[in-house]
C-alpha cells in the first residue's frame, strides 16, 4: 500500500531514545538498530501476499501459508548494512542486493560506488533499508536504479527521516511506501537531520570522519 507510515509503538520510542543518545556506544547502537529494524519490518511486511501451503503437523494435515513473492532487501551502504541481518532473519528466503552510495559532504548529492544488479528478472518487492533519510537524495538514487531494473513495488525502511526527504521521495515515487520510526522536523544548514542521531554509518561501524571530533551526521 503506497504512503508514509510512521510506526508509533512504545518499544520503538524506547529504543529510539537510546539510539539518539550521544553517549550510546557503537556496540549498543548496533543492537538497537537491529531491534528497531525488526519492529519496522514487522509493519512494513504486514500486507505481503501469502499462498496456501499444505503441511502436516505431527497430528494432522492442514493448510498453512507462505510468502508468495520474491523479495529483495536493498541495503544502501554503509549504514543500511546494519539493518540487513535482522530483517533477513524474518525473511530468510529474501535476496540481498547491495547498493553503494555516499553523500558528498559539500553538495549532499549521492555518489554511487557499487551496484551489481542484474539487467533482467527483477524481484517483486524491493525493500530499501537505510537508517537515515535526510534530503532523500540517496534513497531517490537507489529507487531510480531499482525502477530501471523493473521492480514493480518499492518499500523504503528508514529509522529516522526528515520531512523534506519524505516529501522528495513521494514527489518522485508516489507509488512507493515509506516506513519510518520517527519523522524529525528539520535539516540543518549542512543538511543533517535534527535532532537526529548523528551519522548512523559512523556510529554503527565505530568510525570517525577525518578531522571530526563530534558526530554530527545525517
Ligand atoms: C547517510 C545515510 C543515507 C544518507 C542520507 O549515508 O545512511 O544513506 O546519508 O542522506 P540523504 O537522504 O541526504 O541522501 P552516508 O552518505 O553518510 O554514507 P555512510 O552510510 O557510508 O556513512
mmCIF file of C-alpha atoms and ligand atoms in Angstrom:
data_model
loop_
_atom_site.group_PDB
_atom_site.id
_atom_site.type_symbol
_atom_site.label_atom_id
_atom_site.label_comp_id
_atom_site.label_asym_id
_atom_site.label_seq_id
_atom_site.Cartn_x
_atom_site.Cartn_y
_atom_site.Cartn_z
ATOM 1 C CA UNK A 1 0.000 0.000 0.000
ATOM 2 C CA UNK A 2 1.618 3.312 -1.027
ATOM 3 C CA UNK A 3 2.030 6.037 1.553
ATOM 4 C CA UNK A 4 4.062 7.162 4.539
ATOM 5 C CA UNK A 5 3.861 5.125 7.738
ATOM 6 C CA UNK A 6 5.394 6.479 10.939
ATOM 7 C CA UNK A 7 5.275 3.448 13.207
ATOM 8 C CA UNK A 8 4.204 4.570 16.634
ATOM 9 C CA UNK A 9 4.930 1.958 19.291
ATOM 10 C CA UNK A 10 6.263 2.161 22.871
ATOM 11 C CA UNK A 11 9.134 -0.221 22.073
ATOM 12 C CA UNK A 12 10.147 1.896 19.112
ATOM 13 C CA UNK A 13 10.074 5.105 21.150
ATOM 14 C CA UNK A 14 12.069 3.412 23.918
ATOM 15 C CA UNK A 15 14.831 2.029 21.709
ATOM 16 C CA UNK A 16 14.913 5.122 19.530
ATOM 17 C CA UNK A 17 15.704 7.330 22.514
ATOM 18 C CA UNK A 18 18.736 5.200 23.361
ATOM 19 C CA UNK A 19 19.740 5.228 19.707
ATOM 20 C CA UNK A 20 19.654 9.029 19.554
ATOM 21 C CA UNK A 21 21.618 9.469 22.793
ATOM 22 C CA UNK A 22 25.165 10.524 22.000
ATOM 23 C CA UNK A 23 26.517 8.517 24.952
ATOM 24 C CA UNK A 24 25.279 5.215 23.460
ATOM 25 C CA UNK A 25 28.375 3.260 22.353
ATOM 26 C CA UNK A 26 28.649 1.554 18.945
ATOM 27 C CA UNK A 27 28.053 -1.962 20.302
ATOM 28 C CA UNK A 28 24.721 -0.936 21.816
ATOM 29 C CA UNK A 29 23.929 1.279 18.828
ATOM 30 C CA UNK A 30 24.205 -1.746 16.515
ATOM 31 C CA UNK A 31 21.903 -3.795 18.740
ATOM 32 C CA UNK A 32 19.343 -1.001 18.836
ATOM 33 C CA UNK A 33 19.420 -0.675 15.040
ATOM 34 C CA UNK A 34 18.702 -4.405 14.868
ATOM 35 C CA UNK A 35 15.759 -4.214 17.279
ATOM 36 C CA UNK A 36 14.265 -1.224 15.512
ATOM 37 C CA UNK A 37 14.744 -2.887 12.127
ATOM 38 C CA UNK A 38 12.702 -5.884 13.257
ATOM 39 C CA UNK A 39 9.905 -3.693 14.578
ATOM 40 C CA UNK A 40 9.901 -1.620 11.399
ATOM 41 C CA UNK A 41 9.973 -4.694 9.157
ATOM 42 C CA UNK A 42 7.048 -6.217 11.054
ATOM 43 C CA UNK A 43 4.948 -3.241 9.975
ATOM 44 C CA UNK A 44 6.415 -2.964 6.510
ATOM 45 C CA UNK A 45 5.578 -6.587 5.704
ATOM 46 C CA UNK A 46 2.098 -6.669 7.194
ATOM 47 C CA UNK A 47 0.348 -6.757 3.799
ATOM 48 C CA UNK A 48 2.691 -9.040 1.876
ATOM 49 C CA UNK A 49 0.705 -11.659 -0.019
ATOM 50 C CA UNK A 50 0.833 -15.299 1.015
ATOM 51 C CA UNK A 51 -0.114 -18.523 -0.737
ATOM 52 C CA UNK A 52 -1.716 -21.568 0.792
ATOM 53 C CA UNK A 53 0.682 -24.362 1.609
ATOM 54 C CA UNK A 54 -0.333 -27.882 2.621
ATOM 55 C CA UNK A 55 1.661 -29.069 5.609
ATOM 56 C CA UNK A 56 1.481 -31.898 8.095
ATOM 57 C CA UNK A 57 1.796 -31.263 11.769
ATOM 58 C CA UNK A 58 2.679 -34.245 13.981
ATOM 59 C CA UNK A 59 -1.106 -34.678 14.415
ATOM 60 C CA UNK A 60 -2.771 -33.923 11.109
ATOM 61 C CA UNK A 61 -2.651 -32.283 7.706
ATOM 62 C CA UNK A 62 -3.577 -28.627 7.477
ATOM 63 C CA UNK A 63 -3.384 -25.652 5.204
ATOM 64 C CA UNK A 64 -0.558 -23.332 6.143
ATOM 65 C CA UNK A 65 0.741 -20.313 4.288
ATOM 66 C CA UNK A 66 3.966 -18.982 2.917
ATOM 67 C CA UNK A 67 5.145 -15.714 1.423
ATOM 68 C CA UNK A 68 4.382 -15.829 -2.267
ATOM 69 C CA UNK A 69 6.585 -13.121 -3.771
ATOM 70 C CA UNK A 70 10.291 -12.708 -4.420
ATOM 71 C CA UNK A 71 11.545 -10.107 -2.000
ATOM 72 C CA UNK A 72 14.771 -8.175 -2.344
ATOM 73 C CA UNK A 73 16.435 -6.435 0.576
ATOM 74 C CA UNK A 74 18.421 -3.499 -0.732
ATOM 75 C CA UNK A 75 20.778 -2.005 1.847
ATOM 76 C CA UNK A 76 22.303 1.352 0.982
ATOM 77 C CA UNK A 77 25.945 1.061 2.050
ATOM 78 C CA UNK A 78 27.261 1.566 4.523
ATOM 79 C CA UNK A 79 24.666 2.236 7.188
ATOM 80 C CA UNK A 80 21.969 0.087 5.597
ATOM 81 C CA UNK A 81 24.100 -2.983 6.308
ATOM 82 C CA UNK A 82 23.151 -2.652 9.968
ATOM 83 C CA UNK A 83 19.524 -3.403 9.080
ATOM 84 C CA UNK A 84 20.022 -6.419 6.825
ATOM 85 C CA UNK A 85 20.612 -9.348 9.173
ATOM 86 C CA UNK A 86 17.648 -8.750 11.488
ATOM 87 C CA UNK A 87 15.275 -8.428 8.518
ATOM 88 C CA UNK A 88 16.863 -11.383 6.738
ATOM 89 C CA UNK A 89 16.187 -13.421 9.870
ATOM 90 C CA UNK A 90 12.488 -12.627 9.433
ATOM 91 C CA UNK A 91 12.514 -13.418 5.709
ATOM 92 C CA UNK A 92 15.396 -15.848 5.184
ATOM 93 C CA UNK A 93 14.468 -16.528 1.557
ATOM 94 C CA UNK A 94 14.904 -12.871 0.580
ATOM 95 C CA UNK A 95 17.570 -11.837 -1.874
ATOM 96 C CA UNK A 96 20.049 -9.160 -0.797
ATOM 97 C CA UNK A 97 21.128 -6.629 -3.409
ATOM 98 C CA UNK A 98 23.685 -4.104 -2.147
ATOM 99 C CA UNK A 99 23.884 -0.545 -3.416
ATOM 100 C CA UNK A 100 26.877 1.612 -2.557
ATOM 101 C CA UNK A 101 26.055 5.295 -2.207
ATOM 102 C CA UNK A 102 27.582 8.023 -0.115
ATOM 103 C CA UNK A 103 26.643 11.646 0.251
ATOM 104 C CA UNK A 104 29.173 14.161 -0.975
ATOM 105 C CA UNK A 105 29.818 16.295 2.115
ATOM 106 C CA UNK A 106 29.907 19.570 0.203
ATOM 107 C CA UNK A 107 26.890 19.135 -2.058
ATOM 108 C CA UNK A 108 24.901 16.463 -0.138
ATOM 109 C CA UNK A 109 24.399 14.767 -3.519
ATOM 110 C CA UNK A 110 24.633 10.954 -3.616
ATOM 111 C CA UNK A 111 27.652 9.359 -5.286
ATOM 112 C CA UNK A 112 27.134 5.779 -6.476
ATOM 113 C CA UNK A 113 30.110 3.474 -5.988
ATOM 114 C CA UNK A 114 28.686 -0.051 -6.035
ATOM 115 C CA UNK A 115 25.828 -1.757 -7.860
ATOM 116 C CA UNK A 116 25.729 -5.280 -9.273
ATOM 117 C CA UNK A 117 22.021 -5.587 -10.030
ATOM 118 C CA UNK A 118 21.262 -7.870 -12.966
ATOM 119 C CA UNK A 119 19.591 -6.378 -16.025
ATOM 120 C CA UNK A 120 16.603 -8.716 -16.067
ATOM 121 C CA UNK A 121 14.322 -10.721 -13.777
ATOM 122 C CA UNK A 122 13.643 -8.158 -11.055
ATOM 123 C CA UNK A 123 12.288 -9.071 -7.635
ATOM 124 C CA UNK A 124 8.579 -8.418 -6.996
ATOM 125 C CA UNK A 125 9.143 -6.216 -3.961
ATOM 126 C CA UNK A 126 12.304 -4.307 -3.096
ATOM 127 C CA UNK A 127 12.744 -3.211 0.500
ATOM 128 C CA UNK A 128 15.354 -0.456 0.566
ATOM 129 C CA UNK A 129 16.936 -0.235 4.009
ATOM 130 C CA UNK A 130 18.917 2.725 5.318
ATOM 131 C CA UNK A 131 18.693 4.115 8.870
ATOM 132 C CA UNK A 132 18.602 7.724 7.621
ATOM 133 C CA UNK A 133 16.508 9.588 5.058
ATOM 134 C CA UNK A 134 17.766 13.187 5.100
ATOM 135 C CA UNK A 135 17.422 15.110 1.829
ATOM 136 C CA UNK A 136 16.205 11.917 0.181
ATOM 137 C CA UNK A 137 18.947 12.057 -2.448
ATOM 138 C CA UNK A 138 20.412 8.635 -1.628
ATOM 139 C CA UNK A 139 17.008 6.936 -1.450
ATOM 140 C CA UNK A 140 15.943 8.502 -4.742
ATOM 141 C CA UNK A 141 19.138 7.345 -6.437
ATOM 142 C CA UNK A 142 18.551 3.816 -5.124
ATOM 143 C CA UNK A 143 14.921 3.824 -6.223
ATOM 144 C CA UNK A 144 15.855 5.012 -9.708
ATOM 145 C CA UNK A 145 18.257 2.079 -10.027
ATOM 146 C CA UNK A 146 15.519 -0.313 -8.884
ATOM 147 C CA UNK A 147 12.977 1.165 -11.307
ATOM 148 C CA UNK A 148 15.465 0.721 -14.156
ATOM 149 C CA UNK A 149 15.781 -2.930 -13.080
ATOM 150 C CA UNK A 150 11.988 -3.133 -13.435
ATOM 151 C CA UNK A 151 10.991 -3.633 -9.799
ATOM 152 C CA UNK A 152 7.218 -3.083 -9.611
ATOM 153 C CA UNK A 153 6.980 -2.316 -5.896
ATOM 154 C CA UNK A 154 9.435 -0.411 -3.708
ATOM 155 C CA UNK A 155 9.221 -0.036 0.057
ATOM 156 C CA UNK A 156 11.661 2.197 1.865
ATOM 157 C CA UNK A 157 12.530 1.438 5.501
ATOM 158 C CA UNK A 158 14.346 4.172 7.452
ATOM 159 C CA UNK A 159 14.747 4.535 11.187
ATOM 160 C CA UNK A 160 14.702 8.333 11.085
ATOM 161 C CA UNK A 161 13.546 10.579 8.277
ATOM 162 C CA UNK A 162 13.375 14.312 7.748
ATOM 163 C CA UNK A 163 10.085 15.589 6.390
ATOM 164 C CA UNK A 164 11.984 17.131 3.457
ATOM 165 C CA UNK A 165 13.347 13.738 2.465
ATOM 166 C CA UNK A 166 9.949 12.105 2.664
ATOM 167 C CA UNK A 167 8.445 14.862 0.511
ATOM 168 C CA UNK A 168 11.214 14.497 -2.075
ATOM 169 C CA UNK A 169 10.717 10.738 -2.345
ATOM 170 C CA UNK A 170 6.926 10.867 -2.517
ATOM 171 C CA UNK A 171 7.016 13.618 -5.122
ATOM 172 C CA UNK A 172 9.031 11.433 -7.472
ATOM 173 C CA UNK A 173 7.707 7.996 -6.442
ATOM 174 C CA UNK A 174 4.104 8.462 -5.369
ATOM 175 C CA UNK A 175 3.515 4.713 -5.690
ATOM 176 C CA UNK A 176 6.209 3.880 -3.100
ATOM 177 C CA UNK A 177 5.753 3.158 0.600
ATOM 178 C CA UNK A 178 7.937 4.665 3.308
ATOM 179 C CA UNK A 179 8.123 3.124 6.785
ATOM 180 C CA UNK A 180 9.902 5.110 9.485
ATOM 181 C CA UNK A 181 10.277 5.025 13.259
ATOM 182 C CA UNK A 182 10.248 8.824 13.509
ATOM 183 C CA UNK A 183 9.931 11.877 11.310
ATOM 184 C CA UNK A 184 12.213 14.662 12.525
ATOM 185 C CA UNK A 185 11.250 18.251 11.837
ATOM 186 C CA UNK A 186 14.252 19.704 10.095
ATOM 187 C CA UNK A 187 17.545 19.540 8.295
ATOM 188 C CA UNK A 188 20.249 21.945 9.424
ATOM 189 C CA UNK A 189 22.284 24.074 7.033
ATOM 190 C CA UNK A 190 24.635 21.130 6.440
ATOM 191 C CA UNK A 191 21.555 19.029 5.599
ATOM 192 C CA UNK A 192 21.869 16.830 8.674
ATOM 193 C CA UNK A 193 18.702 15.600 10.366
ATOM 194 C CA UNK A 194 17.882 17.498 13.586
ATOM 195 C CA UNK A 195 17.520 16.310 16.303
ATOM 196 C CA UNK A 196 18.547 13.106 14.504
ATOM 197 C CA UNK A 197 21.096 10.688 15.897
ATOM 198 C CA UNK A 198 24.377 11.732 14.300
ATOM 199 C CA UNK A 199 25.949 9.758 11.468
ATOM 200 C CA UNK A 200 24.435 6.272 11.521
ATOM 201 C CA UNK A 201 27.233 4.725 9.440
ATOM 202 C CA UNK A 202 29.938 6.091 11.713
ATOM 203 C CA UNK A 203 28.061 5.061 14.852
ATOM 204 C CA UNK A 204 27.389 1.527 13.564
ATOM 205 C CA UNK A 205 30.952 0.955 12.385
ATOM 206 C CA UNK A 206 32.731 2.991 15.084
ATOM 207 C CA UNK A 207 34.448 5.276 12.611
ATOM 208 C CA UNK A 208 35.034 8.986 12.909
ATOM 209 C CA UNK A 209 35.380 11.099 9.774
ATOM 210 C CA UNK A 210 38.860 12.632 9.479
ATOM 211 C CA UNK A 211 39.011 15.954 11.271
ATOM 212 C CA UNK A 212 35.729 15.443 13.118
ATOM 213 C CA UNK A 213 35.709 15.040 16.851
ATOM 214 C CA UNK A 214 31.943 15.065 17.297
ATOM 215 C CA UNK A 215 29.473 13.104 15.231
ATOM 216 C CA UNK A 216 27.139 15.490 13.500
ATOM 217 C CA UNK A 217 25.978 13.437 10.537
ATOM 218 C CA UNK A 218 22.753 12.792 8.852
HETATM 219 C C1 LIG B 1 23.889 8.635 5.084
HETATM 220 C C2 LIG B 1 22.671 7.764 5.333
HETATM 221 C C3 LIG B 1 21.975 7.787 3.999
HETATM 222 C C4 LIG B 1 22.235 9.199 3.529
HETATM 223 C C5 LIG B 1 21.054 10.065 3.870
HETATM 224 O O1 LIG B 1 24.879 7.893 4.459
HETATM 225 O O2 LIG B 1 22.992 6.466 5.789
HETATM 226 O O3 LIG B 1 22.487 6.852 3.076
HETATM 227 O O4 LIG B 1 23.400 9.666 4.230
HETATM 228 O O5 LIG B 1 21.198 11.334 3.323
HETATM 229 P P1 LIG B 1 20.335 11.853 2.097
HETATM 230 O O6 LIG B 1 18.922 11.454 2.340
HETATM 231 O O7 LIG B 1 20.529 13.352 2.150
HETATM 232 O O8 LIG B 1 20.902 11.257 0.842
HETATM 233 P P2 LIG B 1 26.338 8.493 4.217
HETATM 234 O O9 LIG B 1 26.392 9.263 2.951
HETATM 235 O O10 LIG B 1 26.788 9.235 5.443
HETATM 236 O O11 LIG B 1 27.205 7.201 3.985
HETATM 237 P P3 LIG B 1 27.597 6.042 5.016
HETATM 238 O O12 LIG B 1 26.379 5.195 5.233
HETATM 239 O O13 LIG B 1 28.687 5.340 4.306
HETATM 240 O O14 LIG B 1 28.060 6.694 6.303
#
